[in-house]
Amino acid sequence: MDHGHAESPRAAQDEQELTLGEKLFLRETIKGMAIVARHFWKNLFGFRDNTTEVLDRKGTGVNLVTTINYPEEQKPYPPGYRGMHRLVPRVDGRPRCVACYMCATACPAQCIYIEAGEYDDQAIEKYPVRFEIDELRCIVCGFCVEACPKDAIRMDTGTHAPAVLSRPLAVFDKEALLGGAPVELSSDSMTYRAPLKTVAPMGSNEGGKKMGGH
Amino acid sequence: MSETQSHSAGVVPVNPDPLELDDELPSAFTKVKLGPSHPATHGTVRLNMTLDGERIVECIPEIGFLHRGFSKSSENATWHQVLPYTDRLNYVSPILNNVGYIMGVEKLIGITDTERSKYLRVAAGEISRICDHLTCVSAIGLELGAMSAFLYGVEAREILWDRVAELTGARMTTSWTRIGGVATDAPIGWIERVKETIPRVLELTDELDKLFSKNRIFVDRTRNVGVIGADEAISWGFTGPALRASGVDYDIRKAHPYLVYDRMEFSVPLGSRGDTFDRYLCRLEEIRQSAKIVLQALEQMPPGPIIIDDWRYALPPKKDVFSSIEGVMAHFKLIMEGIHVPAGEVYSFTEGSNGELGFHLVSNGAGKPYAIQVRAPGFPIVGALPRLLHGHSLGDLIPIFDSINMIGGEVEQ
Amino acid sequence: MTTPTVPVKMVKVEVDGVAVEVDARDNLIEAARRANKHIPYFCYHPRLSIAAKCRLCLVETADMPGRLQAGCQVRVKEGMKILTNTPAVKENQRGVMEFHLINHPVDCSICDQAGECKLQDYYMDYDHQPSRQRTYKLQKPKREEFGPMVVYDAERCIMCTRCVRFMDEVAQEPQLAVVNRGDHSMISTFPGQPLDSNYSGNTVDVCPVGALLNTDFKFKSRVWFVNKSPTVCNGCSNGCNTYVESRANVLYRLLPRRNEEVNEVWMCDEGRLTYHATNEARVEWARKGRADAREEIGPALAIDEAKRLLAPFAGKPGVAIWISAQCTVEEAQGALTLGAQLGATKYLIGGKAAGKGDEFLVRADKNPNRRGVELLAQAAGVKLESGDAEGALNGVSALIAARTDGLANHLSSLERLEVIVALAQNEDAVSRLAQVVLPINSLYEQAGTLINYYGRLQRSWPATQAPRGDALPGWSWTGKLGAALGGPAAIETVQELFAQAAAKVPALAGIEFEKISEEGQVLPGLLPTEFPKRAPHPAPVAAV
Amino acid sequence: MDATLTPSSRLASSDIPTAVPVKRTVGNWFGWLIGGWAMFFAFLFGLSATMLGVVRLFAGFDEKKNSVGGTWEGVGNILILMLVFVMILATLLTMADRKWSAMMQDRVGPNRARLPGIDSPLAGLPHIIADVLKMLFKEDFISDGAARQKLLFNLGPLLAFGPAFCLFAVIPMSPEVFFFGKRISLQVLHVDWGILYVFALASIGVFGTALAGWSSDNKFALLGGLRASAQMISYEVTLGLTLVGAFIAYGSVRLDVMSELQGATEAAIRIGGSDPTLFFGWLPAWGIFMQPLAAIFFLTAAMAEIKRTPFDTPEGESEIIGYYLEYSGLKSGLFLIAEYVETVVVAGIVTAIFLGGWHLPWIEPALCSVLDGLWHGNGAALLAIFQVMGFIIKVLLVIWVMFLARWALPRFRYDQVMHLGWKMLLPASLANVIISAAAYLAGGREAMAMVGLVEIVAFVGYVAFWGKKPAADAPDAHGHAADPHAAPASH
């Protein structure tokens, strides 16, 4: 793309007076029809490879119709795409969520409902008894993911909230949301601590080494 | 003789004998309400028209069907939570709104975003502008019956939206900017992908050009239709392509350069007559100019952070939030209370896709805006609809209405 | 607490160049506060002794340039120049914050204090820099159960010792102490002696961080979600000023509200739990029928039913009005008016059973408005009989109960009655027996006035937005009932009802509902001359 | 591009699969291409043969063996041509319109409806059934205002559909041919007034639109009705005039006569050898070669007459929605199907007059002798099948062009339609009549063909070259000249 030359603002219309040929309708009409016809013939004789991205569906012979034939073909969402939520599990299957309500606070649509409970587990202590997202209210802004201090909620499911036949079905509870690969962060060692009463000497925990530097 | 007299007196003659065929038939204006749900009103707007046959005697646009209380809603959200609302102002070019709003907040705080973020904002914003203009230009074709052209425009917009989705994580409701930067960096390979995409978009744009620009049917429908002169356009409050079509060389990107627009080479297309055709041409040309800007911005974009490193305004990096109390405390304060914007008042304006997109922000120092007012570029233009439509026929309403590109979201907020 | 008799001596100081006149007894923090400058502190508390442990309040004075002085410990003197934002002060604040945070766990997510935590606030104001920590944090016991209401997290503790000092000095029940040394030090109870003081909840309030948490509130809600509204504790007749925190129509906790003449800034644990009655076991819908024949019929039909039942008794002997001392002034006034209209022959005052009182904030009478009810009855010229007496309901055939507290003592008598119309807040044996039950708002849900043990008129503000079921204020029900039975139209607003009461009671004369301040006011002539030993109280008016 | 610098959680998303795996379609593109077209032509062949066969069957009841136009043959023709061919084609066109437009617009097109038990969209064909069922079973809603004129309101669609449906009667689809021992022809009405029948009946359609517009009691519908009646009446003038040249050339207004004259006569086919009707020995005697401009004018005027885009101002779905705004259910369906039926009729007329009717150019005699060899003595009958097939293909092509125009071109404004009709098409077709008449007087049809060739050359020159400026000094009005990404010229 040559963007080296600066053009001065111009009155484009002065050159836009139609010539007599153009005034006779037919030429431009035929040209326009030719453009549309070209699309027609390309698509008629072209082969449709629905595994390619839309951008690559060009040229002659292959990859033509650019529309996604939706339910049968699905465009893979790009990696950063904000899809449906999931609650990230720990390696032991419990949710990473500690019911800090940050997501509910950041949510502009107020679609997250949490009720907190208390584990006997010394390390984690707090967990969501109920964690519900009303996917109908959700505006998919991703603020909840950004607000989570535990990496417990993500929108990387690569799918979107499914269509439902009644409104209550769009409310996803903890069990429905919990899924996907478990996540273990180096900082999690903070929560996996020595048993109560035996105070570990500083630096004895292996996880401590991982924490260095940022 | 008596009839002449009564005419001169300004009284409509009442025919004593209704069967007298020589007399003019009694006639009256027709009142027609176009919309709010009408194929040509892209949003929901109602045009209350008085017709004399097919000639529009008077047209009163009635807006408000899409009013969502932007200003009031914003007062109950933190500064960041307003961002999704701005997505929904001009929903055809959400990133431009994101950028415009966040730049206002930054102006109020007195910070600037990082260098890389500036380029990203410009590139993404111009992609958004292309999307908007493509929609507008091809929709003129659609409403005039040339449906294929619309779908070519939509196809071009679609591949751009794919790029937007890769960058921001969403196609339309991007909510992508952050105070002091942007939310996500360009993913690996994205720049190359955009460079592949832009020529394809221009190709489709050229097809639109070929289908319309010289086609006499199209030209007849748009040339000298909805004409507004430069002075009048200014006094109505026109900005953006609609103003430039009237020949006024005013583009905020040139007149008051922001971000890195002063480092970009592009020209501002101008019209001379201010008719629908000029508005169409200006937008068409702006697509090409914006494409140039996108490529330049991606070319010049330096590496570096995409958001400022000040935990009072930008959320701490996730790593700090996960592992340090300092990070998590800053994070909590920012989320709980919102970013504390110093008390003050600012009017920030950027070049939106339809013209000057202004945000008047008032802060009382709390985490939530005290007041937000948007100067939607489309609002004054829609206000001029009665003036633009006056005297034209009903069929002309469609191209005129399309060429001013009323977006219900921003006009009615 | 004795009121100061010595005249206040004022001195002139300069805070960051702003000249201000301060009390000579002020320390630098208070002096700066008068100049609208904020000196950060953790351990200092205006009502506790000075510990100077946190070192955050260090400021410079012109006397000793370059030397930092503890703002809490140093008193002002004439002409002192206090500098709160010199580089040295800033550097100290930043450094102190960093020290406090070194061993602080990454706990905001699970800590109830988040949102009202001094550490968070000061971090944003005075530190806001990333962590420089490279080692693992010190581990200490978490979730030590100190007592029935307080749980302790040693890791979050910054050792300001406010809680220890509070128990020593204010509650005067020394149950907490600092154990261990250096960074291993932590707060602990004594062996075999849990933190079971009736004032233990205050240690949570004074704790600037999330080390001490209230088990009753723990994990129930986040502090930034709840709305605060001023009200009065209805736990006893002391009438401590409180805030009630609520979201939608659920109450979450009570916090003391400052009132030097009633409760200073403290309240008892017992009182903190009174909000539960508003959340739990409520009568929600107006209904008719006894026991298993209960049927929820809605307000209009319930009034009709009550009218049908009561109409035969109007003007005949045998009608009794039961007024609980839990009622607000307006509810009691409504009940008395209804009684007068029906020609009630018996007025009974009931209420919660008396409990233990102490020398500080807890009174033995557990009803917040006994004096108010008595005053109203006196003004109305009716004889108020005690509802506690045996056989109080003898000779009664129809009973209208404004709140049912205490009625449960007379269950056998109640079963004999022909008609019971109960204005009930909570489900209990009485609400099962009544033919018509009308749900009423709790004190925390309505605007109303109370007159406490000291004859102090105080008002509350409704904490919740949405009503719970059909619940209405008691005076609203009695008004509607009266109107249904042929009386004047029901009074619509609490203001009018209070005005009605004020017109009759001499002590309330001239007082307007809307003009009652958040602090309340002592009614003339009602202030007792003797007070419990340590109880805060207004200055006794010298007998004229 | 340090991802860790982002505050938002651009976290490792490799943990979980990010996308639903795409179903991969592997197909032999070339095989499908060849097979598909082969199936298409086989279908057409079968259709043609069936049509001829059925008419032969009915004609078998007629007494006269050697003349066409018997009663039973007429019945067979009505059945086959008007009920089966026109209606089926019009119904198929509803789907073709959607499917073709999809291809023109890079879309997939309708593909949701399924036949029971078949899990394949069948290229959208079940949508035809679905559409018809929808039309049939939708509530027939009549608004209060329309209910006051219920008779007229109901008459509207009938008047729009009925005449359109009858138009096809005079269009010949096959030559008069001995088909297995009986002389038949795929034409309902062998009448002398020929094309005049079309003009006459088409005018009745105006009443339908006008009534629909007026009786709907809706301002938009009224506007549509007014526009439609004015436009239809105006264009009828042009419509007739454009064909005068053809009348002169063929000396008849009968469509079957005109068709017959455009290719080898039956005798020539029988004898074999070269086709004597070819002009200059190589140019088929098609109307389009004698009257190229008239063909364009006629198609244009016909499109305006049947109110297709770009002349659909009476409908103008983004302006006034149209005269059938208040109709629903089957009545609305009648309007829609009438439009498609009219499309078929127009395409039939254009084919019959300008595109050689059923004639296949050049090859008829040779093909006939080959077919004779294949099936002794029945070559002409077999050829007739191919000729019908050729007719159908020509009709489809014309329809395709009309659809192409519909999807490519913007709509005229109402006054511009009238302007075009009265001020441009009418004088131009008048001029065409004069030139044609002069040429015919000067040298008969050969001279007309000469003039036609000149016109074609001029037209091609006009479209391709005239007015096109050299690329170097093209105005940089929109930057296409300077833009290396401009698409190459598309024609």
mmCIF file of N, CA and C in Angstrom, chain A residues 98-102 104-105 116-126 149-150 189-194 196-200 202-203 205 207-208 211-214, chain C residues 103-112 130-145 153 155-156 183-184 213 218-222 224-225 247:
data_model
loop_
_atom_site.group_PDB
_atom_site.id
_atom_site.type_symbol
_atom_site.label_atom_id
_atom_site.label_comp_id
_atom_site.label_asym_id
_atom_site.label_seq_id
_atom_site.Cartn_x
_atom_site.Cartn_y
_atom_site.Cartn_z
ATOM 1 N N VAL A 98 -13.248 -17.958 45.594
ATOM 2 C CA VAL A 98 -13.331 -17.842 47.034
ATOM 3 C C VAL A 98 -14.461 -16.910 47.439
ATOM 4 N N ALA A 99 -15.361 -16.656 46.532
ATOM 5 C CA ALA A 99 -16.529 -15.829 46.830
ATOM 6 C C ALA A 99 -16.141 -14.461 47.360
ATOM 7 N N CYS A 100 -15.235 -13.801 46.668
ATOM 8 C CA CYS A 100 -14.832 -12.470 47.125
ATOM 9 C C CYS A 100 -15.758 -11.405 46.566
ATOM 10 N N TYR A 101 -16.640 -11.749 45.671
ATOM 11 C CA TYR A 101 -17.635 -10.839 45.106
ATOM 12 C C TYR A 101 -17.043 -9.785 44.196
ATOM 13 N N MET A 102 -15.785 -9.920 43.832
ATOM 14 C CA MET A 102 -15.197 -8.897 42.960
ATOM 15 C C MET A 102 -15.901 -8.870 41.602
ATOM 16 N N ALA A 104 -18.925 -9.830 40.946
ATOM 17 C CA ALA A 104 -20.274 -9.271 41.102
ATOM 18 C C ALA A 104 -20.213 -7.759 41.234
ATOM 19 N N THR A 105 -19.121 -7.264 41.837
ATOM 20 C CA THR A 105 -18.988 -5.819 41.993
ATOM 21 C C THR A 105 -18.675 -5.146 40.671
ATOM 22 N N ALA A 116 -21.707 -16.846 49.917
ATOM 23 C CA ALA A 116 -20.443 -17.377 50.391
ATOM 24 C C ALA A 116 -20.673 -18.387 51.499
ATOM 25 N N GLY A 117 -19.766 -19.328 51.592
ATOM 26 C CA GLY A 117 -19.797 -20.288 52.682
ATOM 27 C C GLY A 117 -18.403 -20.487 53.225
ATOM 28 N N GLU A 118 -18.310 -21.274 54.264
ATOM 29 C CA GLU A 118 -17.025 -21.418 54.934
ATOM 30 C C GLU A 118 -16.590 -22.873 54.911
ATOM 31 N N TYR A 119 -15.391 -23.100 54.392
ATOM 32 C CA TYR A 119 -14.807 -24.438 54.447
ATOM 33 C C TYR A 119 -14.223 -24.666 55.831
ATOM 34 N N ASP A 120 -14.121 -25.913 56.214
ATOM 35 C CA ASP A 120 -13.334 -26.203 57.420
ATOM 36 C C ASP A 120 -11.856 -26.115 57.090
ATOM 37 N N ASP A 121 -11.579 -26.301 55.817
ATOM 38 C CA ASP A 121 -10.222 -26.239 55.303
ATOM 39 C C ASP A 121 -9.569 -24.914 55.696
ATOM 40 N N GLN A 122 -8.490 -25.039 56.436
ATOM 41 C CA GLN A 122 -7.813 -23.846 56.919
ATOM 42 C C GLN A 122 -7.335 -22.954 55.776
ATOM 43 N N ALA A 123 -6.925 -23.601 54.691
ATOM 44 C CA ALA A 123 -6.205 -22.853 53.661
ATOM 45 C C ALA A 123 -7.122 -21.961 52.839
ATOM 46 N N ILE A 124 -8.263 -22.464 52.450
ATOM 47 C CA ILE A 124 -9.076 -21.705 51.512
ATOM 48 C C ILE A 124 -10.174 -20.937 52.231
ATOM 49 N N GLU A 125 -10.728 -21.570 53.201
ATOM 50 C CA GLU A 125 -11.636 -20.921 54.130
ATOM 51 C C GLU A 125 -12.976 -20.534 53.522
ATOM 52 N N LYS A 126 -12.968 -19.736 52.466
ATOM 53 C CA LYS A 126 -14.224 -19.218 51.950
ATOM 54 C C LYS A 126 -14.474 -19.806 50.563
ATOM 55 N N PRO A 149 -9.504 -11.774 41.388
ATOM 56 C CA PRO A 149 -8.149 -11.805 41.935
ATOM 57 C C PRO A 149 -7.620 -13.216 42.120
ATOM 58 N N LYS A 150 -8.378 -14.203 41.705
ATOM 59 C CA LYS A 150 -7.958 -15.588 41.909
ATOM 60 C C LYS A 150 -7.902 -16.373 40.612
ATOM 61 N N SER A 189 0.473 -21.427 46.164
ATOM 62 C CA SER A 189 1.164 -22.022 47.299
ATOM 63 C C SER A 189 0.858 -21.239 48.571
ATOM 64 N N MET A 190 0.471 -20.009 48.404
ATOM 65 C CA MET A 190 0.081 -19.204 49.560
ATOM 66 C C MET A 190 -1.051 -19.869 50.324
ATOM 67 N N THR A 191 -1.914 -20.508 49.610
ATOM 68 C CA THR A 191 -3.078 -21.055 50.286
ATOM 69 C C THR A 191 -2.855 -22.496 50.735
ATOM 70 N N TYR A 192 -1.850 -23.157 50.136
ATOM 71 C CA TYR A 192 -1.565 -24.516 50.600
ATOM 72 C C TYR A 192 -0.469 -24.420 51.639
ATOM 73 N N ARG A 193 -0.862 -24.291 52.845
ATOM 74 C CA ARG A 193 0.114 -23.990 53.879
ATOM 75 C C ARG A 193 0.276 -25.189 54.801
ATOM 76 N N ALA A 194 1.285 -25.033 55.644
ATOM 77 C CA ALA A 194 1.539 -26.094 56.614
ATOM 78 C C ALA A 194 0.336 -26.202 57.552
ATOM 79 N N LEU A 196 -2.030 -26.249 60.774
ATOM 80 C CA LEU A 196 -2.134 -25.272 61.852
ATOM 81 C C LEU A 196 -1.206 -25.668 63.001
ATOM 82 N N LYS A 197 -0.727 -24.704 63.686
ATOM 83 C CA LYS A 197 0.088 -24.836 64.903
ATOM 84 C C LYS A 197 1.555 -25.113 64.597
ATOM 85 N N THR A 198 1.879 -25.735 63.486
ATOM 86 C CA THR A 198 3.294 -25.878 63.164
ATOM 87 C C THR A 198 3.664 -24.757 62.212
ATOM 88 N N VAL A 199 4.247 -23.771 62.757
ATOM 89 C CA VAL A 199 4.572 -22.616 61.947
ATOM 90 C C VAL A 199 5.850 -22.899 61.174
ATOM 91 N N ALA A 200 5.745 -22.866 59.865
ATOM 92 C CA ALA A 200 6.902 -23.196 59.053
ATOM 93 C C ALA A 200 7.905 -22.057 59.104
ATOM 94 N N MET A 202 10.619 -19.463 57.713
ATOM 95 C CA MET A 202 10.552 -18.691 56.468
ATOM 96 C C MET A 202 11.325 -19.364 55.350
ATOM 97 N N GLY A 203 10.749 -19.380 54.202
ATOM 98 C CA GLY A 203 11.474 -19.849 53.028
ATOM 99 C C GLY A 203 11.518 -21.342 52.897
ATOM 100 N N ASN A 205 9.069 -23.286 52.444
ATOM 101 C CA ASN A 205 8.098 -23.770 51.471
ATOM 102 C C ASN A 205 8.657 -23.648 50.066
ATOM 103 N N GLY A 207 7.142 -23.475 47.350
ATOM 104 C CA GLY A 207 6.406 -22.510 46.526
ATOM 105 C C GLY A 207 6.991 -21.127 46.622
ATOM 106 N N GLY A 208 7.660 -20.852 47.701
ATOM 107 C CA GLY A 208 8.208 -19.517 47.889
ATOM 108 C C GLY A 208 9.178 -19.139 46.804
ATOM 109 N N MET A 211 7.812 -17.604 43.698
ATOM 110 C CA MET A 211 7.212 -16.284 43.777
ATOM 111 C C MET A 211 8.136 -15.171 43.352
ATOM 112 N N GLY A 212 9.421 -15.443 43.353
ATOM 113 C CA GLY A 212 10.359 -14.356 43.148
ATOM 114 C C GLY A 212 10.166 -13.652 41.818
ATOM 115 N N GLY A 213 10.318 -12.383 41.869
ATOM 116 C CA GLY A 213 10.338 -11.600 40.630
ATOM 117 C C GLY A 213 8.990 -11.462 39.972
ATOM 118 N N HIS A 214 8.827 -10.357 39.386
ATOM 119 C CA HIS A 214 7.597 -10.201 38.587
ATOM 120 C C HIS A 214 7.813 -9.146 37.552
ATOM 121 N N ASN C 103 4.249 -9.254 55.996
ATOM 122 C CA ASN C 103 3.725 -10.564 56.350
ATOM 123 C C ASN C 103 2.216 -10.645 56.242
ATOM 124 N N HIS C 104 1.642 -9.634 55.619
ATOM 125 C CA HIS C 104 0.190 -9.671 55.503
ATOM 126 C C HIS C 104 -0.196 -10.649 54.397
ATOM 127 N N PRO C 105 -1.079 -11.567 54.685
ATOM 128 C CA PRO C 105 -1.413 -12.559 53.656
ATOM 129 C C PRO C 105 -2.201 -11.934 52.504
ATOM 130 N N VAL C 106 -2.204 -12.624 51.372
ATOM 131 C CA VAL C 106 -2.948 -12.146 50.198
ATOM 132 C C VAL C 106 -4.409 -12.564 50.391
ATOM 133 N N ASP C 107 -5.078 -11.889 51.294
ATOM 134 C CA ASP C 107 -6.344 -12.398 51.801
ATOM 135 C C ASP C 107 -7.547 -11.525 51.495
ATOM 136 N N CYS C 108 -7.340 -10.424 50.788
ATOM 137 C CA CYS C 108 -8.480 -9.525 50.575
ATOM 138 C C CYS C 108 -9.691 -10.284 50.052
ATOM 139 N N SER C 109 -9.420 -11.299 49.252
ATOM 140 C CA SER C 109 -10.521 -12.010 48.621
ATOM 141 C C SER C 109 -11.392 -12.723 49.629
ATOM 142 N N ILE C 110 -10.779 -13.195 50.724
ATOM 143 C CA ILE C 110 -11.583 -13.953 51.673
ATOM 144 C C ILE C 110 -11.754 -13.187 52.973
ATOM 145 N N CYS C 111 -11.385 -11.918 52.962
ATOM 146 C CA CYS C 111 -11.404 -11.154 54.202
ATOM 147 C C CYS C 111 -12.621 -10.245 54.205
ATOM 148 N N ASP C 112 -13.381 -10.319 55.287
ATOM 149 C CA ASP C 112 -14.595 -9.520 55.372
ATOM 150 C C ASP C 112 -14.314 -8.036 55.535
ATOM 151 N N PRO C 130 4.408 -1.534 43.858
ATOM 152 C CA PRO C 130 4.396 -2.998 43.873
ATOM 153 C C PRO C 130 5.182 -3.565 45.049
ATOM 154 N N SER C 131 4.957 -4.814 45.288
ATOM 155 C CA SER C 131 5.658 -5.511 46.357
ATOM 156 C C SER C 131 7.121 -5.696 45.984
ATOM 157 N N ARG C 132 7.975 -5.580 47.015
ATOM 158 C CA ARG C 132 9.378 -5.886 46.748
ATOM 159 C C ARG C 132 9.771 -7.184 47.425
ATOM 160 N N GLN C 133 8.762 -7.858 47.966
ATOM 161 C CA GLN C 133 9.032 -9.063 48.728
ATOM 162 C C GLN C 133 9.476 -10.188 47.825
ATOM 163 N N ARG C 134 10.547 -10.871 48.247
ATOM 164 C CA ARG C 134 11.040 -11.981 47.448
ATOM 165 C C ARG C 134 10.958 -13.297 48.206
ATOM 166 N N THR C 135 10.563 -13.241 49.455
ATOM 167 C CA THR C 135 10.566 -14.480 50.245
ATOM 168 C C THR C 135 9.149 -14.849 50.612
ATOM 169 N N TYR C 136 9.056 -16.011 51.238
ATOM 170 C CA TYR C 136 7.745 -16.480 51.623
ATOM 171 C C TYR C 136 7.277 -15.742 52.859
ATOM 172 N N LYS C 137 5.977 -15.604 52.972
ATOM 173 C CA LYS C 137 5.452 -14.850 54.109
ATOM 174 C C LYS C 137 5.398 -15.712 55.348
ATOM 175 N N LEU C 138 5.448 -15.045 56.470
ATOM 176 C CA LEU C 138 5.376 -15.722 57.752
ATOM 177 C C LEU C 138 3.992 -16.335 57.930
ATOM 178 N N GLN C 139 3.961 -17.525 58.529
ATOM 179 C CA GLN C 139 2.662 -18.152 58.739
ATOM 180 C C GLN C 139 2.296 -18.149 60.207
ATOM 181 N N LYS C 140 1.072 -17.830 60.439
ATOM 182 C CA LYS C 140 0.577 -17.779 61.816
ATOM 183 C C LYS C 140 -0.784 -18.435 61.837
ATOM 184 N N PRO C 141 -1.305 -18.673 63.019
ATOM 185 C CA PRO C 141 -2.624 -19.317 63.070
ATOM 186 C C PRO C 141 -3.681 -18.444 62.426
ATOM 187 N N LYS C 142 -4.556 -19.084 61.731
ATOM 188 C CA LYS C 142 -5.707 -18.380 61.158
ATOM 189 C C LYS C 142 -6.950 -18.924 61.827
ATOM 190 N N ARG C 143 -7.955 -18.142 61.843
ATOM 191 C CA ARG C 143 -9.264 -18.579 62.343
ATOM 192 C C ARG C 143 -9.214 -19.100 63.763
ATOM 193 N N GLU C 144 -8.596 -18.363 64.669
ATOM 194 C CA GLU C 144 -8.660 -18.697 66.077
ATOM 195 C C GLU C 144 -10.013 -18.220 66.594
ATOM 196 N N GLU C 145 -10.761 -19.143 67.177
ATOM 197 C CA GLU C 145 -12.055 -18.729 67.721
ATOM 198 C C GLU C 145 -11.821 -18.132 69.094
ATOM 199 N N ASP C 153 -7.611 -13.819 63.149
ATOM 200 C CA ASP C 153 -6.663 -14.290 62.146
ATOM 201 C C ASP C 153 -5.331 -13.624 62.426
ATOM 202 N N GLU C 155 -2.477 -13.803 61.051
ATOM 203 C CA GLU C 155 -1.655 -13.335 59.945
ATOM 204 C C GLU C 155 -2.026 -11.927 59.526
ATOM 205 N N ARG C 156 -3.322 -11.626 59.602
ATOM 206 C CA ARG C 156 -3.759 -10.312 59.152
ATOM 207 C C ARG C 156 -3.485 -9.242 60.200
ATOM 208 N N ASP C 183 8.124 -10.506 65.189
ATOM 209 C CA ASP C 183 7.101 -10.731 64.171
ATOM 210 C C ASP C 183 6.269 -11.963 64.475
ATOM 211 N N HIS C 184 6.602 -12.672 65.544
ATOM 212 C CA HIS C 184 5.761 -13.799 65.914
ATOM 213 C C HIS C 184 4.671 -13.396 66.889
ATOM 214 N N LEU C 213 -12.807 -10.686 63.345
ATOM 215 C CA LEU C 213 -14.019 -10.644 62.537
ATOM 216 C C LEU C 213 -15.196 -11.123 63.367
ATOM 217 N N LYS C 218 -19.757 -12.833 59.382
ATOM 218 C CA LYS C 218 -18.697 -13.359 58.528
ATOM 219 C C LYS C 218 -19.254 -14.007 57.263
ATOM 220 N N PHE C 219 -18.775 -13.550 56.155
ATOM 221 C CA PHE C 219 -19.084 -14.098 54.829
ATOM 222 C C PHE C 219 -20.539 -13.914 54.430
ATOM 223 N N LYS C 220 -21.282 -13.132 55.173
ATOM 224 C CA LYS C 220 -22.696 -12.955 54.812
ATOM 225 C C LYS C 220 -22.839 -11.998 53.635
ATOM 226 N N SER C 221 -22.051 -10.944 53.660
ATOM 227 C CA SER C 221 -22.165 -9.972 52.580
ATOM 228 C C SER C 221 -20.870 -9.197 52.501
ATOM 229 N N ARG C 222 -20.736 -8.470 51.413
ATOM 230 C CA ARG C 222 -19.588 -7.583 51.314
ATOM 231 C C ARG C 222 -20.004 -6.204 51.799
ATOM 232 N N TRP C 224 -19.398 -3.285 50.866
ATOM 233 C CA TRP C 224 -19.756 -2.209 49.940
ATOM 234 C C TRP C 224 -21.098 -2.450 49.269
ATOM 235 N N PHE C 225 -21.689 -3.584 49.548
ATOM 236 C CA PHE C 225 -23.005 -3.825 48.969
ATOM 237 C C PHE C 225 -24.130 -3.279 49.852
ATOM 238 N N ARG C 247 -29.387 -4.880 52.643
ATOM 239 C CA ARG C 247 -29.432 -4.926 51.177
ATOM 240 C C ARG C 247 -30.779 -5.540 50.823
#
